[in-house]
GROMACS .gro file of C-alpha atoms in nm:
model
  400
    1MET     CA    1  -0.659  -0.859  -9.027
    2THR     CA    2  -0.858  -0.560  -8.899
    3GLN     CA    3  -0.730  -0.325  -8.644
    4ARG     CA    4  -0.974  -0.463  -8.383
    5SER     CA    5  -0.856  -0.815  -8.463
    6ARG     CA    6  -0.492  -0.725  -8.419
    7VAL     CA    7  -0.562  -0.558  -8.081
    8GLU     CA    8  -0.766  -0.858  -7.956
    9ALA     CA    9  -0.499  -1.109  -8.074
   10ALA     CA   10  -0.225  -0.910  -7.904
   11ALA     CA   11  -0.425  -0.903  -7.592
   12ARG     CA   12  -0.482  -1.275  -7.593
   13MET     CA   13  -0.116  -1.345  -7.656
   14GLY     CA   14  -0.024  -1.103  -7.378
   15MET     CA   15  -0.215  -1.297  -7.119
   16ALA     CA   16   0.001  -1.437  -6.845
   17LEU     CA   17  -0.010  -1.812  -6.787
   18LEU     CA   18  -0.227  -1.948  -6.514
   19ILE     CA   19  -0.023  -1.889  -6.206
   20ALA     CA   20  -0.232  -2.021  -5.923
   21SER     CA   21  -0.561  -2.165  -5.834
   22LEU     CA   22  -0.776  -2.169  -5.530
   23ALA     CA   23  -0.957  -2.487  -5.412
   24PRO     CA   24  -1.310  -2.443  -5.265
   25GLY     CA   25  -1.341  -2.451  -4.893
   26ALA     CA   26  -1.592  -2.600  -4.652
   27ALA     CA   27  -1.860  -2.367  -4.520
   28GLY     CA   28  -1.721  -2.115  -4.281
   29ARG     CA   29  -1.364  -2.244  -4.304
   30SER     CA   30  -1.052  -2.137  -4.491
   31ALA     CA   31  -0.936  -2.298  -4.814
   32HIS     CA   32  -0.588  -2.279  -4.962
   33ALA     CA   33  -0.438  -1.938  -5.011
   34GLN     CA   34  -0.306  -1.839  -5.354
   35GLU     CA   35  -0.079  -1.565  -5.464
   36GLY     CA   36   0.002  -1.381  -5.777
   37ALA     CA   37   0.342  -1.364  -5.942
   38GLY     CA   38   0.586  -1.119  -5.805
   39GLY     CA   39   0.407  -1.102  -5.458
   40GLY     CA   40   0.084  -0.969  -5.605
   41PRO     CA   41  -0.264  -1.005  -5.454
   42ARG     CA   42  -0.304  -1.303  -5.233
   43PHE     CA   43  -0.640  -1.439  -5.097
   44THR     CA   44  -0.782  -1.702  -4.865
   45THR     CA   45  -1.138  -1.812  -4.945
   46HIS     CA   46  -1.419  -1.867  -4.695
   47THR     CA   47  -1.762  -2.005  -4.793
   48ILE     CA   48  -2.024  -1.808  -4.610
   49ALA     CA   49  -2.332  -1.987  -4.751
   50THR     CA   50  -2.444  -2.255  -4.996
   51GLU     CA   51  -2.790  -2.352  -5.142
   52LEU     CA   52  -2.842  -2.004  -5.265
   53ALA     CA   53  -3.038  -2.102  -5.582
   54GLY     CA   54  -3.011  -1.827  -5.837
   55GLY     CA   55  -2.762  -1.633  -5.628
   56TYR     CA   56  -2.760  -1.282  -5.775
   57GLN     CA   57  -2.630  -1.005  -5.552
   58PRO     CA   58  -2.429  -0.960  -5.226
   59VAL     CA   59  -2.473  -0.639  -5.022
   60VAL     CA   60  -2.206  -0.566  -4.772
   61VAL     CA   61  -2.331  -0.344  -4.489
   62ASP     CA   62  -2.321  -0.326  -4.104
   63LEU     CA   63  -2.675  -0.429  -4.004
   64ASN     CA   64  -2.636  -0.454  -3.625
   65ARG     CA   65  -2.417  -0.161  -3.539
   66ASP     CA   66  -2.120  -0.365  -3.423
   67GLY     CA   67  -1.873  -0.200  -3.654
   68ARG     CA   68  -1.829  -0.518  -3.865
   69PRO     CA   69  -1.970  -0.542  -4.223
   70ASP     CA   70  -2.241  -0.814  -4.260
   71VAL     CA   71  -2.346  -0.964  -4.589
   72ILE     CA   72  -2.698  -0.975  -4.741
   73ALA     CA   73  -2.740  -1.250  -5.003
   74LEU     CA   74  -3.007  -1.194  -5.264
   75SER     CA   75  -3.122  -1.494  -5.473
   76THR     CA   76  -3.373  -1.465  -5.760
   77ARG     CA   77  -3.509  -1.817  -5.701
   78LEU     CA   78  -3.564  -1.791  -5.317
   79ASP     CA   79  -3.873  -1.632  -5.172
   80GLU     CA   80  -3.689  -1.496  -4.871
   81LEU     CA   81  -3.404  -1.243  -4.822
   82ALA     CA   82  -3.146  -1.327  -4.558
   83TRP     CA   83  -2.831  -1.177  -4.409
   84TYR     CA   84  -2.522  -1.329  -4.255
   85GLU     CA   85  -2.375  -1.187  -3.935
   86ASN     CA   86  -2.000  -1.115  -3.929
   87PRO     CA   87  -1.784  -1.290  -3.805
   88GLY     CA   88  -1.953  -1.624  -3.747
   89TRP     CA   89  -2.191  -1.581  -4.044
   90GLU     CA   90  -2.502  -1.670  -3.855
   91ARG     CA   91  -2.804  -1.649  -4.085
   92HIS     CA   92  -3.102  -1.413  -4.017
   93VAL     CA   93  -3.415  -1.379  -4.236
   94LEU     CA   94  -3.512  -1.018  -4.326
   95THR     CA   95  -3.834  -1.096  -4.503
   96THR     CA   96  -4.023  -1.371  -4.684
   97GLY     CA   97  -4.281  -1.390  -4.970
   98LEU     CA   98  -4.060  -1.220  -5.230
   99ASN     CA   99  -4.088  -1.329  -5.595
  100ARG     CA  100  -3.795  -1.286  -5.837
  101ALA     CA  101  -3.599  -1.045  -5.613
  102ILE     CA  102  -3.330  -0.901  -5.834
  103ASN     CA  103  -3.149  -0.620  -5.646
  104ALA     CA  104  -3.119  -0.443  -5.313
  105ALA     CA  105  -2.959  -0.118  -5.188
  106ALA     CA  106  -2.885  -0.021  -4.828
  107ARG     CA  107  -2.870   0.325  -4.667
  108ASP     CA  108  -2.938   0.464  -4.313
  109LEU     CA  109  -3.213   0.710  -4.383
  110ASP     CA  110  -3.322   0.792  -4.024
  111GLY     CA  111  -2.986   0.819  -3.863
  112ASP     CA  112  -3.028   0.533  -3.610
  113GLY     CA  113  -2.712   0.361  -3.735
  114ILE     CA  114  -2.899   0.066  -3.897
  115PRO     CA  115  -2.969   0.099  -4.271
  116GLU     CA  116  -3.302   0.080  -4.441
  117LEU     CA  117  -3.318  -0.142  -4.750
  118VAL     CA  118  -3.482  -0.100  -5.089
  119VAL     CA  119  -3.546  -0.426  -5.265
  120ALA     CA  120  -3.647  -0.472  -5.631
  121HIS     CA  121  -3.859  -0.778  -5.695
  122GLU     CA  122  -4.113  -0.925  -5.937
  123PHE     CA  123  -3.861  -0.899  -6.207
  124GLY     CA  124  -3.898  -0.987  -6.575
  125THR     CA  125  -3.710  -0.892  -6.890
  126THR     CA  126  -4.004  -0.726  -7.070
  127HIS     CA  127  -4.297  -0.512  -6.947
  128ASP     CA  128  -4.560  -0.776  -7.017
  129ARG     CA  129  -4.374  -1.018  -6.791
  130SER     CA  130  -4.276  -0.789  -6.502
  131LEU     CA  131  -4.457  -0.601  -6.225
  132GLY     CA  132  -4.127  -0.444  -6.117
  133VAL     CA  133  -4.197  -0.373  -5.754
  134LEU     CA  134  -3.977  -0.151  -5.534
  135SER     CA  135  -4.020  -0.216  -5.161
  136LEU     CA  136  -3.876  -0.051  -4.850
  137LEU     CA  137  -3.760  -0.268  -4.562
  138THR     CA  138  -3.727  -0.116  -4.212
  139HIS     CA  139  -3.605  -0.295  -3.900
  140PRO     CA  140  -3.833  -0.353  -3.600
  141GLY     CA  141  -3.567  -0.255  -3.344
  142ASP     CA  142  -3.380  -0.588  -3.345
  143PRO     CA  143  -3.230  -0.638  -3.687
  144THR     CA  144  -3.219  -1.018  -3.636
  145GLU     CA  145  -3.601  -1.023  -3.629
  146PRO     CA  146  -3.811  -1.003  -3.946
  147TRP     CA  147  -3.824  -0.661  -4.103
  148ARG     CA  148  -4.133  -0.457  -4.203
  149ILE     CA  149  -4.191  -0.420  -4.576
  150ARG     CA  150  -4.394  -0.173  -4.781
  151GLU     CA  151  -4.427  -0.109  -5.145
  152ILE     CA  152  -4.303   0.235  -5.270
  153ASP     CA  153  -4.330   0.208  -5.653
  154ARG     CA  154  -4.382  -0.017  -5.955
  155THR     CA  155  -4.161   0.018  -6.266
  156PRO     CA  156  -4.177  -0.292  -6.494
  157THR     CA  157  -3.840  -0.466  -6.549
  158VAL     CA  158  -3.680  -0.296  -6.248
  159HIS     CA  159  -3.331  -0.446  -6.242
  160ARG     CA  160  -3.073  -0.232  -6.057
  161VAL     CA  161  -3.106  -0.006  -5.754
  162ARG     CA  162  -2.831   0.210  -5.600
  163TRP     CA  163  -2.805   0.501  -5.357
  164ALA     CA  164  -2.619   0.811  -5.474
  165ASP     CA  165  -2.519   1.150  -5.334
  166VAL     CA  166  -2.559   1.325  -5.663
  167ASP     CA  167  -2.531   1.691  -5.541
  168GLY     CA  168  -2.265   1.651  -5.273
  169SER     CA  169  -2.512   1.743  -4.990
  170GLY     CA  170  -2.484   1.404  -4.810
  171ARG     CA  171  -2.853   1.351  -4.880
  172ASN     CA  172  -2.871   1.028  -5.092
  173VAL     CA  173  -3.124   0.965  -5.363
  174LEU     CA  174  -3.223   0.618  -5.499
  175ILE     CA  175  -3.137   0.543  -5.860
  176ASN     CA  176  -3.371   0.279  -6.022
  177ALA     CA  177  -3.258   0.131  -6.360
  178PRO     CA  178  -3.515  -0.081  -6.540
  179LEU     CA  179  -3.374  -0.342  -6.785
  180SER     CA  180  -3.580  -0.260  -7.097
  181GLY     CA  181  -3.832  -0.008  -7.226
  182PRO     CA  182  -4.209  -0.043  -7.263
  183ALA     CA  183  -4.201  -0.143  -7.628
  184ALA     CA  184  -3.901  -0.382  -7.599
  185ALA     CA  185  -3.927  -0.742  -7.710
  186ALA     CA  186  -3.664  -1.018  -7.732
  187PRO     CA  187  -3.433  -1.058  -7.902
  188GLU     CA  188  -3.393  -0.701  -8.033
  189TYR     CA  189  -3.525  -0.514  -7.729
  190ARG     CA  190  -3.547  -0.202  -7.942
  191ASP     CA  191  -3.669   0.089  -7.726
  192ALA     CA  192  -3.530   0.373  -7.517
  193VAL     CA  193  -3.480   0.285  -7.148
  194PRO     CA  194  -3.531   0.543  -6.879
  195LEU     CA  195  -3.357   0.577  -6.542
  196PHE     CA  196  -3.564   0.678  -6.248
  197TRP     CA  197  -3.459   0.852  -5.925
  198TYR     CA  198  -3.629   0.925  -5.590
  199ARG     CA  199  -3.585   1.140  -5.287
  200PRO     CA  200  -3.670   0.937  -4.975
  201ASP     CA  201  -3.870   1.210  -4.820
  202ASP     CA  202  -4.153   1.168  -5.070
  203TRP     CA  203  -4.064   0.868  -5.291
  204GLU     CA  204  -4.189   1.056  -5.594
  205ARG     CA  205  -4.070   0.893  -5.923
  206ARG     CA  206  -3.851   1.130  -6.124
  207THR     CA  207  -3.673   1.060  -6.453
  208VAL     CA  208  -3.311   1.080  -6.575
  209PRO     CA  209  -3.331   1.153  -6.946
  210ASP     CA  210  -3.131   0.970  -7.221
  211ALA     CA  211  -3.040   0.672  -7.013
  212GLY     CA  212  -2.988   0.403  -7.283
  213GLN     CA  213  -3.118   0.188  -7.558
  214GLY     CA  214  -3.211  -0.180  -7.584
  215VAL     CA  215  -3.108  -0.337  -7.255
  216VAL     CA  216  -2.973  -0.126  -6.971
  217HIS     CA  217  -2.774  -0.378  -6.761
  218GLY     CA  218  -2.492  -0.218  -6.570
  219LEU     CA  219  -2.536   0.065  -6.315
  220LEU     CA  220  -2.242   0.226  -6.128
  221VAL     CA  221  -2.259   0.495  -5.873
  222LYS     CA  222  -1.914   0.659  -5.812
  223PRO     CA  223  -1.754   1.003  -5.814
  224TRP     CA  224  -1.638   1.121  -6.163
  225GLN     CA  225  -1.401   1.419  -6.182
  226ASP     CA  226  -1.571   1.582  -5.876
  227PRO     CA  227  -1.473   1.381  -5.570
  228ASP     CA  228  -1.745   1.538  -5.351
  229ARG     CA  229  -2.041   1.408  -5.544
  230ASP     CA  230  -2.151   1.082  -5.713
  231ALA     CA  231  -2.206   1.042  -6.080
  232VAL     CA  232  -2.414   0.756  -6.236
  233LEU     CA  233  -2.274   0.534  -6.511
  234SER     CA  234  -2.510   0.303  -6.706
  235THR     CA  235  -2.450   0.049  -6.989
  236SER     CA  236  -2.672  -0.049  -7.270
  237PHE     CA  237  -2.672  -0.152  -7.637
  238ALA     CA  238  -2.574   0.208  -7.712
  239GLY     CA  239  -2.260   0.196  -7.500
  240VAL     CA  240  -2.147   0.348  -7.167
  241HIS     CA  241  -2.328   0.665  -7.059
  242LEU     CA  242  -2.234   0.914  -6.781
  243HIS     CA  243  -2.516   1.093  -6.587
  244ARG     CA  244  -2.425   1.393  -6.366
  245PHE     CA  245  -2.667   1.611  -6.162
  246ILE     CA  246  -2.544   1.969  -6.212
  247ASP     CA  247  -2.728   2.286  -6.107
  248GLY     CA  248  -3.049   2.094  -6.044
  249GLU     CA  249  -3.061   1.905  -6.371
  250TRP     CA  250  -2.922   1.584  -6.518
  251ILE     CA  251  -2.650   1.618  -6.781
  252GLY     CA  252  -2.579   1.310  -6.987
  253SER     CA  253  -2.290   1.213  -7.210
  254ARG     CA  254  -2.156   0.895  -7.374
  255ILE     CA  255  -1.808   0.779  -7.268
  256ALA     CA  256  -1.775   0.484  -7.506
  257ASP     CA  257  -1.976   0.306  -7.779
  258GLY     CA  258  -1.887  -0.039  -7.647
  259ASP     CA  259  -1.875  -0.339  -7.875
  260PRO     CA  260  -1.899  -0.220  -8.240
  261ALA     CA  261  -2.090  -0.537  -8.343
  262PRO     CA  262  -2.432  -0.489  -8.497
  263TRP     CA  263  -2.739  -0.455  -8.264
  264PRO     CA  264  -2.824  -0.648  -8.042
  265ARG     CA  265  -2.463  -0.753  -7.989
  266SER     CA  266  -2.347  -0.395  -7.958
  267GLY     CA  267  -2.265  -0.189  -7.650
  268ALA     CA  268  -2.175  -0.293  -7.301
  269SER     CA  269  -2.309  -0.494  -7.012
  270GLU     CA  270  -2.112  -0.403  -6.695
  271VAL     CA  271  -1.900  -0.101  -6.608
  272GLU     CA  272  -1.643   0.004  -6.341
  273THR     CA  273  -1.376   0.267  -6.309
  274GLY     CA  274  -1.030   0.230  -6.157
  275ARG     CA  275  -0.698   0.408  -6.105
  276LEU     CA  276  -0.348   0.339  -6.228
  277GLY     CA  277  -0.161   0.596  -6.022
  278ASP     CA  278  -0.304   0.932  -6.126
  279ALA     CA  279  -0.474   0.802  -6.436
  280THR     CA  280  -0.841   0.684  -6.453
  281PHE     CA  281  -0.947   0.388  -6.657
  282VAL     CA  282  -1.290   0.246  -6.737
  283THR     CA  283  -1.343  -0.126  -6.762
  284THR     CA  284  -1.641  -0.311  -6.907
  285ILE     CA  285  -1.786  -0.642  -7.000
  286GLU     CA  286  -1.904  -0.642  -7.358
  287PRO     CA  287  -2.161  -0.700  -7.506
  288TRP     CA  288  -2.467  -0.788  -7.296
  289HIS     CA  289  -2.372  -1.092  -7.082
  290GLY     CA  290  -2.069  -1.096  -7.301
  291ASP     CA  291  -1.719  -1.263  -7.312
  292GLN     CA  292  -1.500  -0.958  -7.356
  293VAL     CA  293  -1.309  -0.798  -7.069
  294VAL     CA  294  -1.245  -0.442  -7.197
  295VAL     CA  295  -1.025  -0.155  -7.066
  296TYR     CA  296  -1.075   0.205  -7.188
  297ARG     CA  297  -0.781   0.440  -7.134
  298GLU     CA  298  -0.810   0.816  -7.177
  299ASP     CA  299  -0.641   0.953  -7.487
  300GLY     CA  300  -0.695   1.327  -7.514
  301GLU     CA  301  -1.074   1.375  -7.564
  302ALA     CA  302  -1.133   1.011  -7.646
  303TRP     CA  303  -1.114   0.672  -7.476
  304THR     CA  304  -0.905   0.400  -7.637
  305ARG     CA  305  -1.071   0.056  -7.634
  306GLN     CA  306  -0.863  -0.253  -7.555
  307VAL     CA  307  -0.994  -0.605  -7.524
  308ILE     CA  308  -0.766  -0.758  -7.256
  309ASP     CA  309  -0.930  -1.104  -7.249
  310ARG     CA  310  -1.211  -1.325  -7.371
  311ILE     CA  311  -1.379  -1.549  -7.120
  312GLY     CA  312  -1.731  -1.695  -7.100
  313SER     CA  313  -2.058  -1.520  -7.016
  314SER     CA  314  -1.972  -1.255  -6.753
  315HIS     CA  315  -2.208  -1.070  -6.532
  316THR     CA  316  -1.998  -0.860  -6.293
  317ILE     CA  317  -1.684  -0.648  -6.281
  318VAL     CA  318  -1.517  -0.470  -5.990
  319THR     CA  319  -1.190  -0.288  -5.920
  320ALA     CA  320  -0.968  -0.235  -5.618
  321ASP     CA  321  -0.609  -0.189  -5.515
  322PHE     CA  322  -0.582  -0.531  -5.342
  323ASP     CA  323  -0.202  -0.522  -5.303
  324GLY     CA  324  -0.148  -0.157  -5.204
  325ASP     CA  325   0.074  -0.067  -5.500
  326GLY     CA  326  -0.134   0.236  -5.603
  327ARG     CA  327  -0.289   0.060  -5.903
  328ASP     CA  328  -0.626  -0.106  -5.912
  329GLU     CA  329  -0.678  -0.464  -6.025
  330ILE     CA  330  -0.989  -0.590  -6.208
  331VAL     CA  331  -1.203  -0.882  -6.096
  332THR     CA  332  -1.454  -1.058  -6.307
  333GLY     CA  333  -1.556  -1.414  -6.383
  334ASP     CA  334  -1.740  -1.666  -6.605
  335ARG     CA  335  -2.094  -1.755  -6.498
  336GLY     CA  336  -2.117  -2.049  -6.739
  337ASP     CA  337  -1.845  -2.300  -6.787
  338PRO     CA  338  -1.576  -2.329  -6.644
  339ARG     CA  339  -1.721  -2.107  -6.356
  340ASN     CA  340  -1.389  -1.930  -6.278
  341LEU     CA  341  -1.319  -1.605  -6.096
  342TYR     CA  342  -1.032  -1.392  -6.243
  343LEU     CA  343  -0.816  -1.113  -6.138
  344TYR     CA  344  -0.633  -0.887  -6.385
  345ALA     CA  345  -0.333  -0.668  -6.291
  346ALA     CA  346  -0.166  -0.411  -6.517
  347THR     CA  347   0.189  -0.518  -6.598
  348ASP     CA  348   0.306  -0.176  -6.718
  349PRO     CA  349   0.246   0.180  -6.584
  350ASP     CA  350  -0.009   0.293  -6.840
  351GLY     CA  351  -0.226  -0.029  -6.839
  352SER     CA  352  -0.151  -0.131  -7.196
  353ALA     CA  353  -0.084  -0.491  -7.086
  354TRP     CA  354  -0.250  -0.705  -6.821
  355SER     CA  355  -0.182  -1.036  -6.655
  356ARG     CA  356  -0.457  -1.283  -6.548
  357GLN     CA  357  -0.474  -1.477  -6.219
  358ILE     CA  358  -0.738  -1.736  -6.128
  359LEU     CA  359  -0.896  -1.668  -5.789
  360ASP     CA  360  -1.144  -1.951  -5.783
  361ASP     CA  361  -1.116  -2.249  -6.020
  362GLY     CA  362  -1.450  -2.402  -6.102
  363ASP     CA  363  -1.644  -2.324  -5.784
  364MET     CA  364  -1.770  -1.965  -5.844
  365SER     CA  365  -2.003  -1.854  -6.126
  366PRO     CA  366  -2.014  -1.494  -6.015
  367SER     CA  367  -2.340  -1.312  -6.065
  368ALA     CA  368  -2.202  -1.021  -5.871
  369CYS     CA  369  -1.898  -0.925  -5.657
  370VAL     CA  370  -1.836  -0.643  -5.419
  371THR     CA  371  -1.534  -0.509  -5.236
  372ASP     CA  372  -1.503  -0.415  -4.870
  373ASP     CA  373  -1.282  -0.478  -4.561
  374LEU     CA  374  -1.473  -0.757  -4.380
  375ASP     CA  375  -1.215  -0.829  -4.105
  376GLY     CA  376  -1.098  -0.479  -4.026
  377ASP     CA  377  -0.732  -0.541  -4.114
  378GLY     CA  378  -0.710  -0.246  -4.356
  379ARG     CA  379  -0.700  -0.464  -4.665
  380THR     CA  380  -0.974  -0.464  -4.926
  381ASP     CA  381  -1.146  -0.806  -4.946
  382LEU     CA  382  -1.379  -0.948  -5.209
  383VAL     CA  383  -1.728  -1.101  -5.168
  384CYS     CA  384  -1.892  -1.288  -5.461
  385ILE     CA  385  -2.221  -1.473  -5.504
  386GLY     CA  386  -2.261  -1.754  -5.755
  387GLY     CA  387  -2.570  -1.812  -5.965
  388GLY     CA  388  -2.489  -2.150  -6.107
  389THR     CA  389  -2.282  -2.257  -5.805
  390SER     CA  390  -2.543  -2.127  -5.555
  391ASN     CA  391  -2.285  -2.006  -5.309
  392LEU     CA  392  -2.163  -1.695  -5.123
  393LYS     CA  393  -1.789  -1.652  -5.073
  394TRP     CA  394  -1.555  -1.415  -4.888
  395TYR     CA  395  -1.207  -1.389  -5.049
  396GLU     CA  396  -1.001  -1.258  -4.760
  397ASN     CA  397  -0.716  -1.049  -4.875
  398VAL     CA  398  -0.390  -1.168  -4.713
  399SER     CA  399  -0.154  -0.985  -4.942
  400ARG     CA  400   0.170  -0.861  -4.788
   0.00000   0.00000   0.00000
């Protein structure tokens, strides 16, 4: 048995037994609460919306200046973009006429308290099948009325967009991550893939060098070492890359190779970071749309790779300290069958062993999840959108 096989077998044997399940609820109403062993994270689920064909991304942001986070639900198979008003989840349409909308990012650019939105649409996996349109949405005064839309750029295979304060100035720039390069073709997708970035005062396209190879799927904006500025992490067939804007230029490095399997099953698909007390860990889904939930722990100058579980085809991964114990949990799920949502918690101080808890059993095929405090109670909640299940859910954190 290889070293990798021994690690993965140990991880599988170390999984905790299923400790609870969560039944789906009716729209807008609570379902059964469930709790982890030892008084761990506990959630009550609320269905915000259904009939979201191709549900792909939730964006949590206050759109009407009432101090409560609302939820935008983006679906690749719908031609309109809508938001749901907290707390009653009344639906409002932002814009119509979109085709293959794939991602959105919100930021208040003019200081009026209501964010502007950048939407990526006309998506396709290769350049010959994708216009890759970036559009800016601005509100007309009343955010419940249809928003104005204008095109700002076209980059074929545009796939992920995020705002980032890369220099610590408080002035955010837009990061645009295409899925594949100009010469890429399925199934190999062999080509370099750029990242683009924009300052909103001119929307000029600029390039982040050495972004990735094959398919760039995951894009994370978060501080790294310097708490006063954002770094950008991306995943591709070449692994997990870190991009930092230092002294006016982008400096890139590779954190991890990802899955060591031969191309195109190499690398990583999604990436997040978390904390276990004072220690940082990196967690990934590997490979592209893969079945491995992976944790990297820092070991001197290197990062030790540990496969903590194998699930189905996964498309999202997030972290948060849901139970307030100073250690982040990991949330991911299976988009295929059995369409489950999972939470992993470290069972020892250094994160060498993890337990698994089912948050949603059979009624969530998560394309993406985000964390925020939706009800203002000081606890971090979870919001997920399902592609195969066509639904949007709020998992209310009711942990003690």
